[in-house]
Amino acid sequence: MDQINFQLIVGSQVRLHRKALGYSQEQLAELSDLHPTYISNIERGKVSASAYSFYKITQALGVKLNDLFEMLDKEGNLEFEYDLVDIIGKIRQMDDVQRGLYLSAIKGMLPK
């Protein structure tokens, strides 16, 4: 894997975790004490961020550092991950009644 692909995959993981929490790039930047443009560039794979920057981001997201790098060996699953984040984001925007109905339906379809 070359550096560009590495940056794209890790950046997409930052975006996935950020969106799953419903944070904007500006909110993540504030929580991690980094500049919003820097967060944007990380997510788009435009910069090679330092280990300390990734540490600050994971602290702000409440995830482990390893969570940003887990997809490096699973490049083909990124589209699935994007779909999940999109679904999670839509469910988060629902009111409590709608959210409960959707979650019950999803849980009912999962294997036991």
GROMACS .gro file of C-alpha atoms in nm, residues 16-110:
model
   95
   16LEU     CA    1  -1.677   0.759   0.961
   17HIS     CA    2  -1.626   0.790   1.337
   18ARG     CA    3  -1.697   1.164   1.329
   19LYS     CA    4  -2.020   1.123   1.135
   20ALA     CA    5  -2.131   0.829   1.350
   21LEU     CA    6  -2.119   1.068   1.646
   22GLY     CA    7  -2.299   1.340   1.452
   23TYR     CA    8  -2.007   1.583   1.479
   24SER     CA    9  -1.924   1.842   1.216
   25GLN     CA   10  -1.562   1.890   1.115
   26GLU     CA   11  -1.566   2.214   1.312
   27GLN     CA   12  -1.688   2.037   1.626
   28LEU     CA   13  -1.420   1.769   1.593
   29ALA     CA   14  -1.157   2.037   1.536
   30GLU     CA   15  -1.263   2.220   1.851
   31LEU     CA   16  -1.272   1.901   2.060
   32SER     CA   17  -0.932   1.787   1.935
   33ASP     CA   18  -0.773   2.135   1.943
   34LEU     CA   19  -0.688   2.113   1.573
   35HIS     CA   20  -0.781   2.345   1.288
   36PRO     CA   21  -1.099   2.261   1.089
   37THR     CA   22  -0.905   2.280   0.761
   38TYR     CA   23  -0.656   2.028   0.900
   39ILE     CA   24  -0.940   1.791   0.993
   40SER     CA   25  -1.080   1.829   0.641
   41ASN     CA   26  -0.741   1.758   0.486
   42ILE     CA   27  -0.694   1.449   0.704
   43GLU     CA   28  -1.037   1.315   0.609
   44ARG     CA   29  -0.966   1.369   0.238
   45GLY     CA   30  -0.623   1.206   0.262
   46LYS     CA   31  -0.446   1.527   0.165
   47VAL     CA   32  -0.200   1.535   0.456
   48SER     CA   33   0.012   1.288   0.644
   49ALA     CA   34  -0.096   1.361   0.999
   50SER     CA   35   0.130   1.302   1.296
   51ALA     CA   36   0.070   1.026   1.547
   52TYR     CA   37  -0.005   1.296   1.805
   53SER     CA   38  -0.273   1.450   1.582
   54PHE     CA   39  -0.437   1.109   1.546
   55TYR     CA   40  -0.413   1.067   1.924
   56LYS     CA   41  -0.593   1.399   1.977
   57ILE     CA   42  -0.860   1.304   1.725
   58THR     CA   43  -0.923   0.964   1.886
   59GLN     CA   44  -0.950   1.128   2.228
   60ALA     CA   45  -1.210   1.369   2.090
   61LEU     CA   46  -1.401   1.085   1.922
   62GLY     CA   47  -1.379   0.854   2.222
   63VAL     CA   48  -1.227   0.571   2.019
   64LYS     CA   49  -0.901   0.378   2.036
   65LEU     CA   50  -0.614   0.474   1.811
   66ASN     CA   51  -0.632   0.127   1.659
   67ASP     CA   52  -0.990   0.200   1.543
   68LEU     CA   53  -0.856   0.443   1.282
   69PHE     CA   54  -0.623   0.183   1.135
   70GLU     CA   55  -0.836  -0.132   1.145
   71MET     CA   56  -0.953  -0.096   0.784
   72LEU     CA   57  -0.603  -0.087   0.635
   73ASP     CA   58  -0.621  -0.459   0.557
   74LYS     CA   59  -0.988  -0.443   0.450
   75GLU     CA   60  -1.002  -0.178   0.176
   76GLY     CA   61  -1.301  -0.343   0.006
   77ASN     CA   62  -1.530  -0.285   0.304
   78LEU     CA   63  -1.518   0.096   0.298
   79GLU     CA   64  -1.838   0.136   0.095
   80PHE     CA   65  -2.022  -0.083   0.348
   81GLU     CA   66  -1.882   0.132   0.630
   82TYR     CA   67  -2.003   0.450   0.455
   83ASP     CA   68  -2.351   0.300   0.421
   84LEU     CA   69  -2.360   0.214   0.792
   85VAL     CA   70  -2.256   0.565   0.892
   86ASP     CA   71  -2.522   0.713   0.663
   87ILE     CA   72  -2.788   0.491   0.824
   88ILE     CA   73  -2.668   0.575   1.175
   89GLY     CA   74  -2.678   0.945   1.094
   90LYS     CA   75  -3.036   0.920   0.968
   91ILE     CA   76  -3.146   0.724   1.274
   92ARG     CA   77  -2.983   0.982   1.504
   93GLN     CA   78  -3.193   1.256   1.342
   94MET     CA   79  -3.522   1.078   1.416
   95ASP     CA   80  -3.738   1.152   1.716
   96ASP     CA   81  -3.742   0.897   1.998
   97VAL     CA   82  -4.053   0.716   1.869
   98GLN     CA   83  -3.922   0.676   1.514
   99ARG     CA   84  -3.577   0.578   1.640
  100GLY     CA   85  -3.729   0.311   1.864
  101LEU     CA   86  -3.934   0.167   1.577
  102TYR     CA   87  -3.638   0.148   1.341
  103LEU     CA   88  -3.406   0.000   1.602
  104SER     CA   89  -3.667  -0.262   1.697
  105ALA     CA   90  -3.711  -0.355   1.331
  106ILE     CA   91  -3.337  -0.383   1.274
  107LYS     CA   92  -3.284  -0.587   1.589
  108GLY     CA   93  -3.569  -0.816   1.484
  109MET     CA   94  -3.396  -0.889   1.155
  110LEU     CA   95  -3.060  -0.973   1.310
   0.00000   0.00000   0.00000
